[in-house]
mmCIF file of C-alpha atoms in Angstrom:
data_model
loop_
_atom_site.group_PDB
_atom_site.id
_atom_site.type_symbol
_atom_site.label_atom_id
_atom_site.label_comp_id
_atom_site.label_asym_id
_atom_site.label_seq_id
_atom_site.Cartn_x
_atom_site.Cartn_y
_atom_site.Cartn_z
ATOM 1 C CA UNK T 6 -18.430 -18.687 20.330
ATOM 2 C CA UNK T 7 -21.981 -20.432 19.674
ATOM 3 C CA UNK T 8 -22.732 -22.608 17.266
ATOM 4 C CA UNK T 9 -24.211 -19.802 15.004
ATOM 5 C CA UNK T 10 -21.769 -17.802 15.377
ATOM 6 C CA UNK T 11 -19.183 -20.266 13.841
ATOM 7 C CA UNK T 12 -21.267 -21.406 10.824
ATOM 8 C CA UNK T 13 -21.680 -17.063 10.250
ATOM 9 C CA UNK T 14 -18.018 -17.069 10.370
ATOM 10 C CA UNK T 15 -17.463 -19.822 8.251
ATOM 11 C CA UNK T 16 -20.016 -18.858 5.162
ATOM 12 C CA UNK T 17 -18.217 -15.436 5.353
ATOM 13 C CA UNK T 18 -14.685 -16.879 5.039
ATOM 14 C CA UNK T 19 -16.172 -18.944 2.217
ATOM 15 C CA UNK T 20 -17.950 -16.165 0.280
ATOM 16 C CA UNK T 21 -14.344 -14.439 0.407
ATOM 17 C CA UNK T 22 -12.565 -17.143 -0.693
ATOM 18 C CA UNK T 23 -14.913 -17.887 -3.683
ATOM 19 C CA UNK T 24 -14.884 -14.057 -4.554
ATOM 20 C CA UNK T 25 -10.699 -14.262 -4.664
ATOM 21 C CA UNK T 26 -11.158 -17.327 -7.160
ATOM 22 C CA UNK T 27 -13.143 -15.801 -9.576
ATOM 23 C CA UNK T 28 -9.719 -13.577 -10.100
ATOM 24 C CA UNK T 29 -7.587 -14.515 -13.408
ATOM 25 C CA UNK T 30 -4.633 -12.808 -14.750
ATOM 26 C CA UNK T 31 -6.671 -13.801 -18.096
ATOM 27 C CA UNK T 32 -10.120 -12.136 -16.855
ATOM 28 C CA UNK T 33 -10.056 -9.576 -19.883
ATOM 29 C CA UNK T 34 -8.610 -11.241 -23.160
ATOM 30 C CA UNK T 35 -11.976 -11.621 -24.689
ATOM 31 C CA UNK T 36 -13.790 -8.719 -23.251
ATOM 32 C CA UNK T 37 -10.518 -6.221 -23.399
ATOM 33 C CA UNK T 38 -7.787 -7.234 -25.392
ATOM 34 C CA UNK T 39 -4.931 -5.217 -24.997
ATOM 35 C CA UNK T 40 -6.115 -3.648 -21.613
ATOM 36 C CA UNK T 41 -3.357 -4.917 -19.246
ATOM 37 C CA UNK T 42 -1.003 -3.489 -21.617
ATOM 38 C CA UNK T 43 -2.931 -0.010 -22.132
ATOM 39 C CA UNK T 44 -2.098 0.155 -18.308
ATOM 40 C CA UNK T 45 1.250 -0.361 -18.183
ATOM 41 C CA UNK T 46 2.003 1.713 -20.981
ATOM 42 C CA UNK T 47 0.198 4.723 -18.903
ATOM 43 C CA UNK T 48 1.691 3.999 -15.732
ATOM 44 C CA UNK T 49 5.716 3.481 -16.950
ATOM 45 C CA UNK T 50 4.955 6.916 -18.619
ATOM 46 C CA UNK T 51 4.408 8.341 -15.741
ATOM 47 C CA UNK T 52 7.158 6.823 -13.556
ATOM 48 C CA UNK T 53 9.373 7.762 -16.368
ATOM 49 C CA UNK T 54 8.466 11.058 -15.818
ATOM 50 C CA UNK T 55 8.684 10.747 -12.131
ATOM 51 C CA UNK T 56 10.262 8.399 -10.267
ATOM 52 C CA UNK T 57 8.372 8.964 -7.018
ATOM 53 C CA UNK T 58 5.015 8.226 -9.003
ATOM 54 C CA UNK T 59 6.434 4.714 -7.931
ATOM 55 C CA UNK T 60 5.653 4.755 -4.247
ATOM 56 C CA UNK T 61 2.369 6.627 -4.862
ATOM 57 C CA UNK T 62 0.912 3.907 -6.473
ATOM 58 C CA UNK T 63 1.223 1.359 -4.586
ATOM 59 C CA UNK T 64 0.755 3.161 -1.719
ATOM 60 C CA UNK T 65 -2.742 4.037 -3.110
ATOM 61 C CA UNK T 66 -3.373 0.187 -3.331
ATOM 62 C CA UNK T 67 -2.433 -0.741 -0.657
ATOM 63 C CA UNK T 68 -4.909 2.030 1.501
ATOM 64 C CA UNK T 69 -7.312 0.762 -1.046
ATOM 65 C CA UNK T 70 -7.198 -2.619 -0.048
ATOM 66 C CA UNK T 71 -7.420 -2.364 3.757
ATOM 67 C CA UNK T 72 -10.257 -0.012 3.526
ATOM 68 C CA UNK T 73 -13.666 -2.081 2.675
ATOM 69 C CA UNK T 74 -11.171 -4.695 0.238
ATOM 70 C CA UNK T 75 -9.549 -3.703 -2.659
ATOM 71 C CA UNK T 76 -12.459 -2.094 -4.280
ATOM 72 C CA UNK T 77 -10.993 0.931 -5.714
ATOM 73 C CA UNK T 78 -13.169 2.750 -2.654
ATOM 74 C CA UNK T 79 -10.280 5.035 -2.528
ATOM 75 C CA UNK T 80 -11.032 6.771 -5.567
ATOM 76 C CA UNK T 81 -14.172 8.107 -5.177
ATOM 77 C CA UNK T 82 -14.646 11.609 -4.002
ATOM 78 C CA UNK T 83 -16.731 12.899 -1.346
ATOM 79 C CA UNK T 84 -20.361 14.073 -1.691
ATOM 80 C CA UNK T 85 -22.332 16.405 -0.055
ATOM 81 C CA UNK T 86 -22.946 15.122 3.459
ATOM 82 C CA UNK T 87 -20.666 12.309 2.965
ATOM 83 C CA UNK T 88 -16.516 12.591 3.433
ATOM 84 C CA UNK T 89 -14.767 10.003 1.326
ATOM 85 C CA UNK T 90 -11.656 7.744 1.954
ATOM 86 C CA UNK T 91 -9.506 10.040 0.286
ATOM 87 C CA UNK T 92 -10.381 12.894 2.544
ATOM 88 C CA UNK T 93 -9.539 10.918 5.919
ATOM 89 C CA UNK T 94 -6.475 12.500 7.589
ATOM 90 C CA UNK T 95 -4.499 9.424 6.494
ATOM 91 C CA UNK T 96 -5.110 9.803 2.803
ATOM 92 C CA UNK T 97 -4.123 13.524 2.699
ATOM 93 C CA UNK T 98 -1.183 12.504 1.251
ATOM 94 C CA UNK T 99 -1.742 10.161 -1.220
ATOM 95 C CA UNK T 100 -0.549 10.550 -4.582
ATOM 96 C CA UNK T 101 -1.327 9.092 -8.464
ATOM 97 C CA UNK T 102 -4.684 9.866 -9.023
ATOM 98 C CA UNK T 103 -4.596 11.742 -11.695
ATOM 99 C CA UNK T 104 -2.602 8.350 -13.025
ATOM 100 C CA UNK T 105 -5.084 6.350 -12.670
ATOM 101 C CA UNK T 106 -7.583 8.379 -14.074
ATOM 102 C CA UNK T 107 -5.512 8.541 -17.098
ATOM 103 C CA UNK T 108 -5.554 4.847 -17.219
ATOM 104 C CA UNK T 109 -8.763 4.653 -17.037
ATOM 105 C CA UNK T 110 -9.769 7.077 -19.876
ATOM 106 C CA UNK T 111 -7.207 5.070 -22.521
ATOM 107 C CA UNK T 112 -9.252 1.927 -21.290
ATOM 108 C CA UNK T 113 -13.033 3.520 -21.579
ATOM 109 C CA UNK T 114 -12.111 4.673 -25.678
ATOM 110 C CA UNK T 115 -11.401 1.068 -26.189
ATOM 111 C CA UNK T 116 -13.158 -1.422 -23.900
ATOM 112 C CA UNK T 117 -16.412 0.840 -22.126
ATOM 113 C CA UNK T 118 -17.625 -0.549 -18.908
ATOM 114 C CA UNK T 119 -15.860 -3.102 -18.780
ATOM 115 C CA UNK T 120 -12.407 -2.489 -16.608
ATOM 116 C CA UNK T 121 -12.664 -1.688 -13.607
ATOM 117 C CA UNK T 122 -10.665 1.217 -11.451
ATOM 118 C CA UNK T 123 -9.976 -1.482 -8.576
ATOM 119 C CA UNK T 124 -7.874 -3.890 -11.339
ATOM 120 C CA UNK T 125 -6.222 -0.919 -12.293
ATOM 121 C CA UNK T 126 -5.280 0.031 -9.030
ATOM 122 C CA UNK T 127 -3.394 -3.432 -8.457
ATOM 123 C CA UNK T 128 -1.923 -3.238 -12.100
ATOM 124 C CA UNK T 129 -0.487 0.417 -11.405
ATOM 125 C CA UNK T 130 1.103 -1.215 -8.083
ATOM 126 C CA UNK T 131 2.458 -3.471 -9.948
ATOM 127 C CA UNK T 132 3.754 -2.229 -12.727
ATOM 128 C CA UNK T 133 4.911 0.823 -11.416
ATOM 129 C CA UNK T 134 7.727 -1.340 -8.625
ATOM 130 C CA UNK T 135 8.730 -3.680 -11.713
ATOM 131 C CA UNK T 136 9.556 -0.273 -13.623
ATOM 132 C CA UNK T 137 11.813 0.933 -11.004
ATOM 133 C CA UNK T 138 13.640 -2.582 -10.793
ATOM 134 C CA UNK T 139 11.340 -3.958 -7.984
ATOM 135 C CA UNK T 140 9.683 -7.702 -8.310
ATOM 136 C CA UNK T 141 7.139 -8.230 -10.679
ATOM 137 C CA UNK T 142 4.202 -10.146 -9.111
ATOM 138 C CA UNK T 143 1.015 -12.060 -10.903
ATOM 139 C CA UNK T 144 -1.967 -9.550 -10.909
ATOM 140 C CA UNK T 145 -5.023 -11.840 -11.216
ATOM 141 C CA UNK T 146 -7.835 -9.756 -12.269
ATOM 142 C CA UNK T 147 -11.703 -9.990 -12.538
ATOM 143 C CA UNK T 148 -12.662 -6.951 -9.055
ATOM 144 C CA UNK T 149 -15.561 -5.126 -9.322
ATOM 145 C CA UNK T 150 -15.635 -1.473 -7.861
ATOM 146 C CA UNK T 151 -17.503 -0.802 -4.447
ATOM 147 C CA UNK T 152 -20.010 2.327 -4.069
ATOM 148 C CA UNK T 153 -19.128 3.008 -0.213
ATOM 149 C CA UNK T 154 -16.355 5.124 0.823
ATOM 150 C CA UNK T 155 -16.469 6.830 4.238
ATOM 151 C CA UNK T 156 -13.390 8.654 5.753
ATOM 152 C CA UNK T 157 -13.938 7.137 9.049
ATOM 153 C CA UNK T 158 -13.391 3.617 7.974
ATOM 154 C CA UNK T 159 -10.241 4.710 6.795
ATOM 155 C CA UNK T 160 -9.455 5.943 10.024
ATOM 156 C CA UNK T 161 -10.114 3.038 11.514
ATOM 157 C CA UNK T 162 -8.950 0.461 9.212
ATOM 158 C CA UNK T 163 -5.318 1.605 8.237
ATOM 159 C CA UNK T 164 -2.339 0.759 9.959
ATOM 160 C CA UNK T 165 -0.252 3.995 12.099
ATOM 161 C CA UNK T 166 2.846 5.129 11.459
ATOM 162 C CA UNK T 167 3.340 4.163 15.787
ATOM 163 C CA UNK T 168 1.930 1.045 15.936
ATOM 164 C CA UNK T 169 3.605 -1.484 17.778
ATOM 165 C CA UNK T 170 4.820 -4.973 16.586
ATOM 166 C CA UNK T 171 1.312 -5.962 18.135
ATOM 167 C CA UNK T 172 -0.810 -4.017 17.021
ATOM 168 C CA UNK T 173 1.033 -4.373 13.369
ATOM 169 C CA UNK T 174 0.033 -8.226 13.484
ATOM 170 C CA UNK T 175 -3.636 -7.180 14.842
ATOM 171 C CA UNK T 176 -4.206 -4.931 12.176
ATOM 172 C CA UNK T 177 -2.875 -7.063 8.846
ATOM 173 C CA UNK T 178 -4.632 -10.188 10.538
ATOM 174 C CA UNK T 179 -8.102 -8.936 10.115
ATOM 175 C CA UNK T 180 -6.754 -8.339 6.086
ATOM 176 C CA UNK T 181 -5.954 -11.762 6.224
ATOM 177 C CA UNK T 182 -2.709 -11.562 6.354
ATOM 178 C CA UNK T 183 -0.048 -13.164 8.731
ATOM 179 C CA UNK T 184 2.808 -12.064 10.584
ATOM 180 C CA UNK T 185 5.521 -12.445 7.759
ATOM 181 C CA UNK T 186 3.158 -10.644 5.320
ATOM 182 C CA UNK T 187 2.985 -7.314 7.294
ATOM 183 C CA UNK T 188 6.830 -7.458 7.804
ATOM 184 C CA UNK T 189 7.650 -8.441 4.424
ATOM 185 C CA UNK T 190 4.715 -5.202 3.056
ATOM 186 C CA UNK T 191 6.587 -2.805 5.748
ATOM 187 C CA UNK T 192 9.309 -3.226 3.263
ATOM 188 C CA UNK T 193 7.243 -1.230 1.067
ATOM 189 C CA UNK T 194 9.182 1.786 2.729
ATOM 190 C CA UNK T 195 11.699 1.576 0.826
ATOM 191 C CA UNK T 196 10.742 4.139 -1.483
ATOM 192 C CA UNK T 197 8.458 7.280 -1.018
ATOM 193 C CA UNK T 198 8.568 10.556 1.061
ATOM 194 C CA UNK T 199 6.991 11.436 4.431
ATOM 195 C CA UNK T 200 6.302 14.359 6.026
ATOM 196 C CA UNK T 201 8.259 15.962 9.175
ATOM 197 C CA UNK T 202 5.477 16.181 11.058
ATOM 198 C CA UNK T 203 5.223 12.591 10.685
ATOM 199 C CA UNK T 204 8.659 11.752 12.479
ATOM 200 C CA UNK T 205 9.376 14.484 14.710
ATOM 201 C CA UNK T 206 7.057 13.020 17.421
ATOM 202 C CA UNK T 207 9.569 9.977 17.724
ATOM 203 C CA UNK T 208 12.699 13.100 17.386
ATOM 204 C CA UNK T 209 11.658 15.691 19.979
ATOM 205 C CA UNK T 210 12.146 16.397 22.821
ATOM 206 C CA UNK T 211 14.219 13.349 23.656
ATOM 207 C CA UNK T 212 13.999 10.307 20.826
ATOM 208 C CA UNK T 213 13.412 6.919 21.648
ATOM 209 C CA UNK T 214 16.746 5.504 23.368
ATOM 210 C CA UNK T 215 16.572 2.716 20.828
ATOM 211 C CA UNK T 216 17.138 4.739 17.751
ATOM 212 C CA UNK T 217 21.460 5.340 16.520
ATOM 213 C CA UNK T 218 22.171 8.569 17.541
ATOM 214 C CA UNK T 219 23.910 9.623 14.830
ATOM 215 C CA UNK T 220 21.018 8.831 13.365
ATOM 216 C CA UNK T 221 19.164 11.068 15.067
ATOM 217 C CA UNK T 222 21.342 14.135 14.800
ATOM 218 C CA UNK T 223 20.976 13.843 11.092
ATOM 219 C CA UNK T 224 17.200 13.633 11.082
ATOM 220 C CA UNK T 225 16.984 16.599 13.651
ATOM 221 C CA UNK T 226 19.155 18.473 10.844
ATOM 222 C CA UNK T 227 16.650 17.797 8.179
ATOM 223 C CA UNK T 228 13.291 18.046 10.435
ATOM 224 C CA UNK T 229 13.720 20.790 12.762
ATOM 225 C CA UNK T 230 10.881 21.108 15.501
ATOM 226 C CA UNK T 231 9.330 24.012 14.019
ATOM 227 C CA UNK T 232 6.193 24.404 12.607
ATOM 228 C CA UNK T 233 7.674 25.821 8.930
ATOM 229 C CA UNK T 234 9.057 22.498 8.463
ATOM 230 C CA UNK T 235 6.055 20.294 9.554
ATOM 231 C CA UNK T 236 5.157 19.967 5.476
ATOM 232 C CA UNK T 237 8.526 19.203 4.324
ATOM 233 C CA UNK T 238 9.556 15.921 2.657
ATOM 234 C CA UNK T 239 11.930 13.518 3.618
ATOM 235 C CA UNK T 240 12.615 10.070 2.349
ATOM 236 C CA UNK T 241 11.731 7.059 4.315
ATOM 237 C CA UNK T 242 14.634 5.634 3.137
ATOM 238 C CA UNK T 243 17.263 8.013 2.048
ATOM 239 C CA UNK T 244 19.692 5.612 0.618
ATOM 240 C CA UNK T 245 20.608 5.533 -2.798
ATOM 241 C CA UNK T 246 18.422 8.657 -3.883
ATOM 242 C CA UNK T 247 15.070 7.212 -1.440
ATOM 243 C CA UNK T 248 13.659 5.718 -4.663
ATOM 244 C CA UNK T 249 15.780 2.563 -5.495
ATOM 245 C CA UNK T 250 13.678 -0.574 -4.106
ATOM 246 C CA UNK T 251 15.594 -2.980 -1.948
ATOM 247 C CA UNK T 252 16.419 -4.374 0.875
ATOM 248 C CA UNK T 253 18.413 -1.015 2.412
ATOM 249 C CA UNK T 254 14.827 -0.362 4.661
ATOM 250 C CA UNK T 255 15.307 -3.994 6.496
ATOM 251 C CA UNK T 256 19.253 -3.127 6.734
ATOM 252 C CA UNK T 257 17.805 0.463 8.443
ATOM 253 C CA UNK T 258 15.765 -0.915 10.646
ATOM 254 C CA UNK T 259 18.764 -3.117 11.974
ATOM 255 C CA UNK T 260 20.866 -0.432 12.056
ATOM 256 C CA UNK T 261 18.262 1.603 14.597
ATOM 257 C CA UNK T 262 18.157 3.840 11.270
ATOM 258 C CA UNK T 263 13.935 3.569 11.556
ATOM 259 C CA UNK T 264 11.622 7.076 10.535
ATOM 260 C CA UNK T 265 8.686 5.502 11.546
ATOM 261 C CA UNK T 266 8.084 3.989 15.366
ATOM 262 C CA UNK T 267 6.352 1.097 13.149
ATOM 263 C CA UNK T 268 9.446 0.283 11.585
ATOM 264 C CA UNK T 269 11.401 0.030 14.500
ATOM 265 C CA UNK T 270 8.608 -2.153 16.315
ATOM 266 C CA UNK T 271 9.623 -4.697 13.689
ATOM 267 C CA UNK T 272 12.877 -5.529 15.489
ATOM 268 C CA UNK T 273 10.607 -5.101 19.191
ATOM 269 C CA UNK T 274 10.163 -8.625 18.993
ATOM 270 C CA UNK T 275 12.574 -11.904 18.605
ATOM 271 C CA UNK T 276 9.903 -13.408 16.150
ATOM 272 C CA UNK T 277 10.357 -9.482 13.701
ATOM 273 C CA UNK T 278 14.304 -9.851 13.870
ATOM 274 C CA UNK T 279 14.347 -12.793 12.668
ATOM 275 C CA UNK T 280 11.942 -12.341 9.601
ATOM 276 C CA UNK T 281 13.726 -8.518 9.158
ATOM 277 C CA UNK T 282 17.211 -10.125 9.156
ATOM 278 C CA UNK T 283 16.366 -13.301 6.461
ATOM 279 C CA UNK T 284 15.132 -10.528 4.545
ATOM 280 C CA UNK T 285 17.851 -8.098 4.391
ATOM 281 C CA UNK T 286 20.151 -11.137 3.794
ATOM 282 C CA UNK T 287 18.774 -11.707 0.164
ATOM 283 C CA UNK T 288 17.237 -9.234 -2.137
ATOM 284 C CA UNK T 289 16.035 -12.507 -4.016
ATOM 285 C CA UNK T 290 14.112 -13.261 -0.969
ATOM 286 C CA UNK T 291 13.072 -10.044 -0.398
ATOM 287 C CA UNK T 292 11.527 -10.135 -3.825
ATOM 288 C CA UNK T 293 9.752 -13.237 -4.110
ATOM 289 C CA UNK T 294 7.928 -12.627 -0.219
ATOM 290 C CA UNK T 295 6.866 -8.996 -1.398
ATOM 291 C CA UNK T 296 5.318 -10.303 -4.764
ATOM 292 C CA UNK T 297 3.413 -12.898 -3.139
ATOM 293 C CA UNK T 298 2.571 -11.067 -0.176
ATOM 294 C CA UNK T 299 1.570 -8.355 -2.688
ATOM 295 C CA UNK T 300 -0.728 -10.981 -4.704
ATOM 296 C CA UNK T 301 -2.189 -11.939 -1.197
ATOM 297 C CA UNK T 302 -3.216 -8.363 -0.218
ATOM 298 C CA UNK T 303 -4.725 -7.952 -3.885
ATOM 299 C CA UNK T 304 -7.467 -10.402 -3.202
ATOM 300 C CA UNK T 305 -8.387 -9.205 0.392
ATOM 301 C CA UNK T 306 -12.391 -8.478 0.268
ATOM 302 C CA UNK T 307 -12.764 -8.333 -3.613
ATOM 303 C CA UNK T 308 -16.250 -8.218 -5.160
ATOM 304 C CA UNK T 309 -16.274 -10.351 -8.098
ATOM 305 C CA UNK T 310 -19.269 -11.555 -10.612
ATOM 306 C CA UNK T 311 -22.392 -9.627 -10.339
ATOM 307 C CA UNK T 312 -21.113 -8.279 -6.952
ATOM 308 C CA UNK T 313 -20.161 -4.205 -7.261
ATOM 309 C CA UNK T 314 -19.868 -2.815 -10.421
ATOM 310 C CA UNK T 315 -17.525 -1.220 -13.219
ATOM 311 C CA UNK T 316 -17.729 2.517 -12.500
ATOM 312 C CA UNK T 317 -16.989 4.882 -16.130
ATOM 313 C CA UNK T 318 -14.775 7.504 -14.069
ATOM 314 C CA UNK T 319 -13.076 6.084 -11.077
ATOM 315 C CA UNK T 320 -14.204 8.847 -8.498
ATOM 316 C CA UNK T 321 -17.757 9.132 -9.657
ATOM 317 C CA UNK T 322 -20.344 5.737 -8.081
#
């Protein structure tokens, strides 16, 4: 690389890494007392209500985050002549914005213009997994919202459901984030639904040799190759209910038990077994590397200070 090129390299990993220290978990006590917990009392309503609300939220972050930063770019709709995030094939299927929304209103009676959708969004994350008995990480706060959301970048920028264990490592590195990260995140699977047509590719005609048989047979059951149950749910993890959060996804994924071809690219490599079999050890380790990894993924490309700004209704610039 020339010399320019480095120093432009450089500045730009600086400029990030000043942005992510602005964050504090403190960021609103003078200016919005009271708002972290207006949050959390929203969201823990609504996973009360509906346990799946769980694994909609933080899904929502995390497509947030690896689209443009975590900007909250996911929340705003599309325009005429412009197709938004949430539109992209990818997003189709996201869930809990009406949640966040909700949050948002509580917050703009009490504090106007001054929380922003993309601390919400990690809050929600957050608080919705500690709800459901998940790990509880630090949320340090202080994002600004972005004005840019184009479908195509979330094409481009979000990880596939057949990646493999390459392409995985590609894909969280230009987040930021390292090997362990992306297979400690993956465990995210633990909870939430998927479509059919989402694992049928990896069922039919013949399924990858790699995946339990059994297995298989039981999947083909509840995802037959037809095109009337292309839009029906499964869990990614159907043990205990599909909506308890622990380390039963890494214990799949040993087990050739794997929905996704992602998730069995995890165990592709010596380096994934490893990290998938320390995790499904210890759901104390499991924990701890998911909070911190989530913490990580929370500051990737934040705007903070007079960068962005603090948008009134989350899908409206």
């Amino acid at each position: 690389m020339a010399p320019s090129g480095i120093v432009f390299v450089c500045v730009a990993l600086l400029l990030v890494a000043s942005a992510s220290a602005q964050l504090s978990e403190n960021f609103y006590a003078r200016t919005c007392p009271g708002g972290v917990q207006a949050v959390a009392k929203v969201v823990t309503a609504a996973v009360r209500a509906d346990r799946r609300n769980a694994a909609g939220l933080l899904r929502l972050h995390f497509h947030d985050c690896f689209v443009r930063g975590c900007d909250a770019s996911v929340l705003l709709a599309s325009t005429r002549g412009s197709k938004a995030e949430k539109d992209a094939g990818p997003n189709l299927s996201l869930q809990g914005f009406g949640i966040i929304d909700q949050a948002k209103a509580a917050l703009e009676k009490t504090c106007p213009g001054v929380f922003s959708c993309s601390d919400i969004l990690a809050l929600a994350a957050r608080d919705a997994i500690s709800f459901i008995g998940g790990p509880k990480w630090k949320v340090p706060l202080g994002r600004r919202d972005g004005s840019v959301s184009l479908a195509r970048e979330a094409i481009s920028n979000l990880p596939g459901d057949g990646f493999t264990y390459q392409q995985l490592i590609s894909n969280f590195a230009k987040k930021g984030l390292n090997e362990a990260d992306m297979v400690v995140l993956s465990g995210a699977h633990t909870i939430g639904l998927t479509h059919c047509s989402k694992i049928t590719p990896g069922l039919y005609p013949t399924a990858a040799p790699s995946l339990n048989k059994t297995f298989v047979a039981a999947e083909r059951k509840l995802c037959p190759n037809t095109k009337s149950a292309a839009n029906k749910f499964i869990h990614i993890d159907g043990t205990n209910g599909g909506q308890t959060f622990d380390v039963n996804y890494f214990k799949n994924v040993l087990n050739h038990h794997a929905v996704f071809r992602s998730d069995a690219a995890l165990i592709s490599t010596s380096s994934g077994r490893s990290k998938v079999l320390t995790l499904a050890k210890s759901q104390p380790t499991f924990f701890s590397a998911f909070g911190a990894a989530m913490e990580k993924m929370g500051r990737v490309g934040v705007l903070t200070g007079t960068q962005g700004k603090i948008r009134s209704k989350c899908s409206v610039k």
